[in-house]
XYZ file of C-alpha atoms in Angstrom:
236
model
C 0.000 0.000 0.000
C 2.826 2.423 0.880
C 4.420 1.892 -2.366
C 1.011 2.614 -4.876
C -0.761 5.557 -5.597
C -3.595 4.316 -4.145
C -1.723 4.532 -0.786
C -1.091 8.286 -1.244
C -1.933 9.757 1.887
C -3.092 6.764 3.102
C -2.486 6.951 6.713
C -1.551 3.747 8.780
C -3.329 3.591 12.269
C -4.358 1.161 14.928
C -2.722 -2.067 16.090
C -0.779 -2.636 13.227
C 0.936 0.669 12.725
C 2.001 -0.065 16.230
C 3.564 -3.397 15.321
C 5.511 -2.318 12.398
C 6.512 0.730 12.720
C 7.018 0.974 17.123
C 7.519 -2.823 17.810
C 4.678 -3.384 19.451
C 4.832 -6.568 21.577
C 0.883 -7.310 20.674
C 0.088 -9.054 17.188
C -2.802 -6.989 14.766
C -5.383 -9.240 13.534
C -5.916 -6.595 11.090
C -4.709 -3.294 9.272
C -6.192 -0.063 9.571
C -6.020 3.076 7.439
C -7.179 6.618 8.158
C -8.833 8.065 4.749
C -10.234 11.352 4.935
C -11.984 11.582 1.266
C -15.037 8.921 0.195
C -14.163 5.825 1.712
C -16.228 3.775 -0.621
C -14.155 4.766 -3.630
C -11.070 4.231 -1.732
C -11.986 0.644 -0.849
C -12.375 0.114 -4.447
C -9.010 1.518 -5.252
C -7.696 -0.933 -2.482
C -9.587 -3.950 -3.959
C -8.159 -3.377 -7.365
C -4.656 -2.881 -6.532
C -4.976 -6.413 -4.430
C -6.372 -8.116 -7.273
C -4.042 -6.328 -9.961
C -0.773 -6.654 -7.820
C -0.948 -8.022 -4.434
C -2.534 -11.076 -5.139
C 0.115 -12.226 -7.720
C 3.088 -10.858 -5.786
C 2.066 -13.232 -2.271
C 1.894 -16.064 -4.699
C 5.245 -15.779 -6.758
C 7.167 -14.696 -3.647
C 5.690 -17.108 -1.191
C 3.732 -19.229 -2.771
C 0.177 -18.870 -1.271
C -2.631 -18.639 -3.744
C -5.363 -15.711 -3.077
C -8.804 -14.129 -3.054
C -10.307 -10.443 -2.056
C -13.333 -9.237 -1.635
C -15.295 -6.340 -0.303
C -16.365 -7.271 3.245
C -20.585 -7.062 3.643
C -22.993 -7.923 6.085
C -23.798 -6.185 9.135
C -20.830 -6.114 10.727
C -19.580 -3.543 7.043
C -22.574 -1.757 7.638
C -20.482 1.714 8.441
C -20.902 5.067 7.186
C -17.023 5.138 8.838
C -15.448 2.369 7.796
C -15.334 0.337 4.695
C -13.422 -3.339 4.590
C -11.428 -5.468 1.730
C -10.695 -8.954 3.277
C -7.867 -10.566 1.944
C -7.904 -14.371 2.062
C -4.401 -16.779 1.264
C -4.013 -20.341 1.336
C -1.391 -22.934 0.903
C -1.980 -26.786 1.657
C -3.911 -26.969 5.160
C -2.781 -23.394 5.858
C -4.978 -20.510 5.627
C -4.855 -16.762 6.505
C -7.127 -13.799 6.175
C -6.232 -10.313 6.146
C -8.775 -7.421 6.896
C -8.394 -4.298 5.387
C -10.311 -1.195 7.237
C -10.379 1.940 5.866
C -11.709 4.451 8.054
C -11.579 8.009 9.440
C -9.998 9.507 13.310
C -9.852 12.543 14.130
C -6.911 14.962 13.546
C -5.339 17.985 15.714
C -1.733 17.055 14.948
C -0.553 17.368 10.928
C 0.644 13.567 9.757
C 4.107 12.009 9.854
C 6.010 9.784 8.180
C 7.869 6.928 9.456
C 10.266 4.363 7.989
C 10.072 0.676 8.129
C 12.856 -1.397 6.284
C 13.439 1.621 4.044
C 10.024 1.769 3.197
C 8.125 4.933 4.141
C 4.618 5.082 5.620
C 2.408 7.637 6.174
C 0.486 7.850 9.958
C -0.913 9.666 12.290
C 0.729 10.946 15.660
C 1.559 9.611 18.221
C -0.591 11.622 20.538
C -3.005 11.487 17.499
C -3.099 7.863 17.556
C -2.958 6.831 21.364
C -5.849 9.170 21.807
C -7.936 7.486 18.986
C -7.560 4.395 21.101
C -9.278 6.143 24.139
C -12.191 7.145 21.785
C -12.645 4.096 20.808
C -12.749 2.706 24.093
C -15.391 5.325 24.804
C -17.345 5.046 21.619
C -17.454 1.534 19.919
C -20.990 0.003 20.090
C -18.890 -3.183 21.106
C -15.119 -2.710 22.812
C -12.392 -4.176 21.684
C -10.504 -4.950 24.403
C -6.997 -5.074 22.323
C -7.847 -1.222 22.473
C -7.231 -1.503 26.221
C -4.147 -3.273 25.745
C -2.761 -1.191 23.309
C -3.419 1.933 25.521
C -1.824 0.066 28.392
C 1.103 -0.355 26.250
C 1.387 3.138 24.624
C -0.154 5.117 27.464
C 2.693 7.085 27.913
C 2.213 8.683 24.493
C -0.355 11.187 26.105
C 0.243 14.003 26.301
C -0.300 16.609 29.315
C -2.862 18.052 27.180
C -4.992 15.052 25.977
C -7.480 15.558 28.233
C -8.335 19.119 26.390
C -6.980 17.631 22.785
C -9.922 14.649 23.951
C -13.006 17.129 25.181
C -12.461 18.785 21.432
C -12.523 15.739 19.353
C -15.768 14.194 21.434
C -17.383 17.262 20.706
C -16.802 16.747 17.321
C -17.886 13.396 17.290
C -21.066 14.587 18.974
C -20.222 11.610 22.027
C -22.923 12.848 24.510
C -21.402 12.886 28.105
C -23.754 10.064 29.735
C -22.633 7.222 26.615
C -19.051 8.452 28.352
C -20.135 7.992 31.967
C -22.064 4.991 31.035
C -18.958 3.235 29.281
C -16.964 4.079 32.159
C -19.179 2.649 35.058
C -19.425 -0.210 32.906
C -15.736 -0.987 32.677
C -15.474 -0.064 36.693
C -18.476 -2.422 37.546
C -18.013 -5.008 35.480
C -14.277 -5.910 36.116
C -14.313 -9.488 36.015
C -15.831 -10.008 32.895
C -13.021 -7.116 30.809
C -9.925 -8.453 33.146
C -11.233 -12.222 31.269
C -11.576 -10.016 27.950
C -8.082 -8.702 28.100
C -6.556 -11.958 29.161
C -7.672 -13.360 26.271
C -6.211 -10.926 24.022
C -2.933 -11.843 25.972
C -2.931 -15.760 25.540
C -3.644 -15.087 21.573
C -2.249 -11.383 20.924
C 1.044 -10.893 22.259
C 4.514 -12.671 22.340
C 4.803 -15.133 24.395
C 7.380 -14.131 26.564
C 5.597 -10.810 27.164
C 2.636 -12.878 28.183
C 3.971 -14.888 30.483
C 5.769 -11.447 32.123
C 1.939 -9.495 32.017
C 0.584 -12.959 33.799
C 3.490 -12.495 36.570
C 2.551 -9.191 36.752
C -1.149 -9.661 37.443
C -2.099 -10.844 33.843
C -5.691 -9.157 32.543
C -6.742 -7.619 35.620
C -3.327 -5.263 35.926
C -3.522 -4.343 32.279
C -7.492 -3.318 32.930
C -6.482 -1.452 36.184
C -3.675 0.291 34.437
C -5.390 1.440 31.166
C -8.383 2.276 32.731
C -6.015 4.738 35.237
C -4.584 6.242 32.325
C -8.759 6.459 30.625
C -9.558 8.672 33.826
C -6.759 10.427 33.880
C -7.716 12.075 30.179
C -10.885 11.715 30.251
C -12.467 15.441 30.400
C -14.958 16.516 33.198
Protein backbone atom coordinates (compact mmCIF):
# COMPACT_ATOMS: atom_id res chain seq x y z
CA UNK A 1 0.00 0.00 0.00
CA UNK A 2 2.83 2.42 0.88
CA UNK A 3 4.42 1.89 -2.37
CA UNK A 4 1.01 2.61 -4.88
CA UNK A 5 -0.76 5.56 -5.60
CA UNK A 6 -3.59 4.32 -4.15
CA UNK A 7 -1.72 4.53 -0.79
CA UNK A 8 -1.09 8.29 -1.24
CA UNK A 9 -1.93 9.76 1.89
CA UNK A 10 -3.09 6.76 3.10
CA UNK A 11 -2.49 6.95 6.71
CA UNK A 12 -1.55 3.75 8.78
CA UNK A 13 -3.33 3.59 12.27
CA UNK A 14 -4.36 1.16 14.93
CA UNK A 15 -2.72 -2.07 16.09
CA UNK A 16 -0.78 -2.64 13.23
CA UNK A 17 0.94 0.67 12.72
CA UNK A 18 2.00 -0.06 16.23
CA UNK A 19 3.56 -3.40 15.32
CA UNK A 20 5.51 -2.32 12.40
CA UNK A 21 6.51 0.73 12.72
CA UNK A 22 7.02 0.97 17.12
CA UNK A 23 7.52 -2.82 17.81
CA UNK A 24 4.68 -3.38 19.45
CA UNK A 25 4.83 -6.57 21.58
CA UNK A 26 0.88 -7.31 20.67
CA UNK A 27 0.09 -9.05 17.19
CA UNK A 28 -2.80 -6.99 14.77
CA UNK A 29 -5.38 -9.24 13.53
CA UNK A 30 -5.92 -6.60 11.09
CA UNK A 31 -4.71 -3.29 9.27
CA UNK A 32 -6.19 -0.06 9.57
CA UNK A 33 -6.02 3.08 7.44
CA UNK A 34 -7.18 6.62 8.16
CA UNK A 35 -8.83 8.07 4.75
CA UNK A 36 -10.23 11.35 4.93
CA UNK A 37 -11.98 11.58 1.27
CA UNK A 38 -15.04 8.92 0.20
CA UNK A 39 -14.16 5.83 1.71
CA UNK A 40 -16.23 3.77 -0.62
CA UNK A 41 -14.16 4.77 -3.63
CA UNK A 42 -11.07 4.23 -1.73
CA UNK A 43 -11.99 0.64 -0.85
CA UNK A 44 -12.37 0.11 -4.45
CA UNK A 45 -9.01 1.52 -5.25
CA UNK A 46 -7.70 -0.93 -2.48
CA UNK A 47 -9.59 -3.95 -3.96
CA UNK A 48 -8.16 -3.38 -7.37
CA UNK A 49 -4.66 -2.88 -6.53
CA UNK A 50 -4.98 -6.41 -4.43
CA UNK A 51 -6.37 -8.12 -7.27
CA UNK A 52 -4.04 -6.33 -9.96
CA UNK A 53 -0.77 -6.65 -7.82
CA UNK A 54 -0.95 -8.02 -4.43
CA UNK A 55 -2.53 -11.08 -5.14
CA UNK A 56 0.12 -12.23 -7.72
CA UNK A 57 3.09 -10.86 -5.79
CA UNK A 58 2.07 -13.23 -2.27
CA UNK A 59 1.89 -16.06 -4.70
CA UNK A 60 5.24 -15.78 -6.76
CA UNK A 61 7.17 -14.70 -3.65
CA UNK A 62 5.69 -17.11 -1.19
CA UNK A 63 3.73 -19.23 -2.77
CA UNK A 64 0.18 -18.87 -1.27
CA UNK A 65 -2.63 -18.64 -3.74
CA UNK A 66 -5.36 -15.71 -3.08
CA UNK A 67 -8.80 -14.13 -3.05
CA UNK A 68 -10.31 -10.44 -2.06
CA UNK A 69 -13.33 -9.24 -1.63
CA UNK A 70 -15.29 -6.34 -0.30
CA UNK A 71 -16.37 -7.27 3.25
CA UNK A 72 -20.59 -7.06 3.64
CA UNK A 73 -22.99 -7.92 6.08
CA UNK A 74 -23.80 -6.18 9.13
CA UNK A 75 -20.83 -6.11 10.73
CA UNK A 76 -19.58 -3.54 7.04
CA UNK A 77 -22.57 -1.76 7.64
CA UNK A 78 -20.48 1.71 8.44
CA UNK A 79 -20.90 5.07 7.19
CA UNK A 80 -17.02 5.14 8.84
CA UNK A 81 -15.45 2.37 7.80
CA UNK A 82 -15.33 0.34 4.70
CA UNK A 83 -13.42 -3.34 4.59
CA UNK A 84 -11.43 -5.47 1.73
CA UNK A 85 -10.69 -8.95 3.28
CA UNK A 86 -7.87 -10.57 1.94
CA UNK A 87 -7.90 -14.37 2.06
CA UNK A 88 -4.40 -16.78 1.26
CA UNK A 89 -4.01 -20.34 1.34
CA UNK A 90 -1.39 -22.93 0.90
CA UNK A 91 -1.98 -26.79 1.66
CA UNK A 92 -3.91 -26.97 5.16
CA UNK A 93 -2.78 -23.39 5.86
CA UNK A 94 -4.98 -20.51 5.63
CA UNK A 95 -4.86 -16.76 6.51
CA UNK A 96 -7.13 -13.80 6.17
CA UNK A 97 -6.23 -10.31 6.15
CA UNK A 98 -8.77 -7.42 6.90
CA UNK A 99 -8.39 -4.30 5.39
CA UNK A 100 -10.31 -1.19 7.24
CA UNK A 101 -10.38 1.94 5.87
CA UNK A 102 -11.71 4.45 8.05
CA UNK A 103 -11.58 8.01 9.44
CA UNK A 104 -10.00 9.51 13.31
CA UNK A 105 -9.85 12.54 14.13
CA UNK A 106 -6.91 14.96 13.55
CA UNK A 107 -5.34 17.98 15.71
CA UNK A 108 -1.73 17.05 14.95
CA UNK A 109 -0.55 17.37 10.93
CA UNK A 110 0.64 13.57 9.76
CA UNK A 111 4.11 12.01 9.85
CA UNK A 112 6.01 9.78 8.18
CA UNK A 113 7.87 6.93 9.46
CA UNK A 114 10.27 4.36 7.99
CA UNK A 115 10.07 0.68 8.13
CA UNK A 116 12.86 -1.40 6.28
CA UNK A 117 13.44 1.62 4.04
CA UNK A 118 10.02 1.77 3.20
CA UNK A 119 8.13 4.93 4.14
CA UNK A 120 4.62 5.08 5.62
CA UNK A 121 2.41 7.64 6.17
CA UNK A 122 0.49 7.85 9.96
CA UNK A 123 -0.91 9.67 12.29
CA UNK A 124 0.73 10.95 15.66
CA UNK A 125 1.56 9.61 18.22
CA UNK A 126 -0.59 11.62 20.54
CA UNK A 127 -3.00 11.49 17.50
CA UNK A 128 -3.10 7.86 17.56
CA UNK A 129 -2.96 6.83 21.36
CA UNK A 130 -5.85 9.17 21.81
CA UNK A 131 -7.94 7.49 18.99
CA UNK A 132 -7.56 4.40 21.10
CA UNK A 133 -9.28 6.14 24.14
CA UNK A 134 -12.19 7.15 21.79
CA UNK A 135 -12.65 4.10 20.81
CA UNK A 136 -12.75 2.71 24.09
CA UNK A 137 -15.39 5.33 24.80
CA UNK A 138 -17.35 5.05 21.62
CA UNK A 139 -17.45 1.53 19.92
CA UNK A 140 -20.99 0.00 20.09
CA UNK A 141 -18.89 -3.18 21.11
CA UNK A 142 -15.12 -2.71 22.81
CA UNK A 143 -12.39 -4.18 21.68
CA UNK A 144 -10.50 -4.95 24.40
CA UNK A 145 -7.00 -5.07 22.32
CA UNK A 146 -7.85 -1.22 22.47
CA UNK A 147 -7.23 -1.50 26.22
CA UNK A 148 -4.15 -3.27 25.74
CA UNK A 149 -2.76 -1.19 23.31
CA UNK A 150 -3.42 1.93 25.52
CA UNK A 151 -1.82 0.07 28.39
CA UNK A 152 1.10 -0.36 26.25
CA UNK A 153 1.39 3.14 24.62
CA UNK A 154 -0.15 5.12 27.46
CA UNK A 155 2.69 7.08 27.91
CA UNK A 156 2.21 8.68 24.49
CA UNK A 157 -0.36 11.19 26.11
CA UNK A 158 0.24 14.00 26.30
CA UNK A 159 -0.30 16.61 29.31
CA UNK A 160 -2.86 18.05 27.18
CA UNK A 161 -4.99 15.05 25.98
CA UNK A 162 -7.48 15.56 28.23
CA UNK A 163 -8.33 19.12 26.39
CA UNK A 164 -6.98 17.63 22.79
CA UNK A 165 -9.92 14.65 23.95
CA UNK A 166 -13.01 17.13 25.18
CA UNK A 167 -12.46 18.78 21.43
CA UNK A 168 -12.52 15.74 19.35
CA UNK A 169 -15.77 14.19 21.43
CA UNK A 170 -17.38 17.26 20.71
CA UNK A 171 -16.80 16.75 17.32
CA UNK A 172 -17.89 13.40 17.29
CA UNK A 173 -21.07 14.59 18.97
CA UNK A 174 -20.22 11.61 22.03
CA UNK A 175 -22.92 12.85 24.51
CA UNK A 176 -21.40 12.89 28.10
CA UNK A 177 -23.75 10.06 29.74
CA UNK A 178 -22.63 7.22 26.62
CA UNK A 179 -19.05 8.45 28.35
CA UNK A 180 -20.14 7.99 31.97
CA UNK A 181 -22.06 4.99 31.03
CA UNK A 182 -18.96 3.24 29.28
CA UNK A 183 -16.96 4.08 32.16
CA UNK A 184 -19.18 2.65 35.06
CA UNK A 185 -19.42 -0.21 32.91
CA UNK A 186 -15.74 -0.99 32.68
CA UNK A 187 -15.47 -0.06 36.69
CA UNK A 188 -18.48 -2.42 37.55
CA UNK A 189 -18.01 -5.01 35.48
CA UNK A 190 -14.28 -5.91 36.12
CA UNK A 191 -14.31 -9.49 36.01
CA UNK A 192 -15.83 -10.01 32.89
CA UNK A 193 -13.02 -7.12 30.81
CA UNK A 194 -9.93 -8.45 33.15
CA UNK A 195 -11.23 -12.22 31.27
CA UNK A 196 -11.58 -10.02 27.95
CA UNK A 197 -8.08 -8.70 28.10
CA UNK A 198 -6.56 -11.96 29.16
CA UNK A 199 -7.67 -13.36 26.27
CA UNK A 200 -6.21 -10.93 24.02
CA UNK A 201 -2.93 -11.84 25.97
CA UNK A 202 -2.93 -15.76 25.54
CA UNK A 203 -3.64 -15.09 21.57
CA UNK A 204 -2.25 -11.38 20.92
CA UNK A 205 1.04 -10.89 22.26
CA UNK A 206 4.51 -12.67 22.34
CA UNK A 207 4.80 -15.13 24.39
CA UNK A 208 7.38 -14.13 26.56
CA UNK A 209 5.60 -10.81 27.16
CA UNK A 210 2.64 -12.88 28.18
CA UNK A 211 3.97 -14.89 30.48
CA UNK A 212 5.77 -11.45 32.12
CA UNK A 213 1.94 -9.50 32.02
CA UNK A 214 0.58 -12.96 33.80
CA UNK A 215 3.49 -12.49 36.57
CA UNK A 216 2.55 -9.19 36.75
CA UNK A 217 -1.15 -9.66 37.44
CA UNK A 218 -2.10 -10.84 33.84
CA UNK A 219 -5.69 -9.16 32.54
CA UNK A 220 -6.74 -7.62 35.62
CA UNK A 221 -3.33 -5.26 35.93
CA UNK A 222 -3.52 -4.34 32.28
CA UNK A 223 -7.49 -3.32 32.93
CA UNK A 224 -6.48 -1.45 36.18
CA UNK A 225 -3.68 0.29 34.44
CA UNK A 226 -5.39 1.44 31.17
CA UNK A 227 -8.38 2.28 32.73
CA UNK A 228 -6.02 4.74 35.24
CA UNK A 229 -4.58 6.24 32.32
CA UNK A 230 -8.76 6.46 30.62
CA UNK A 231 -9.56 8.67 33.83
CA UNK A 232 -6.76 10.43 33.88
CA UNK A 233 -7.72 12.08 30.18
CA UNK A 234 -10.89 11.72 30.25
CA UNK A 235 -12.47 15.44 30.40
CA UNK A 236 -14.96 16.52 33.20
Amino acid sequence: MATSPAGVNLLLIGGFRYRLLDNSQRFSVDIDYHWGGDLEVKQQELLALCRRIILGQVRRELGYEGSVSVRTGPDADSPNARFVNLRFWKGNTHIEIPLEVTRILFLDPPIIRTASGTVHATASDADLIESKVIAVLNRLFLQHRDLMDIFLYGDELRPDSSARLKQKLAKLELRPETVAKRLTDLQQSREYHAAAIQKVIDEQVESTVAQQMNSGGGGRAILDSALKLILNVCPP
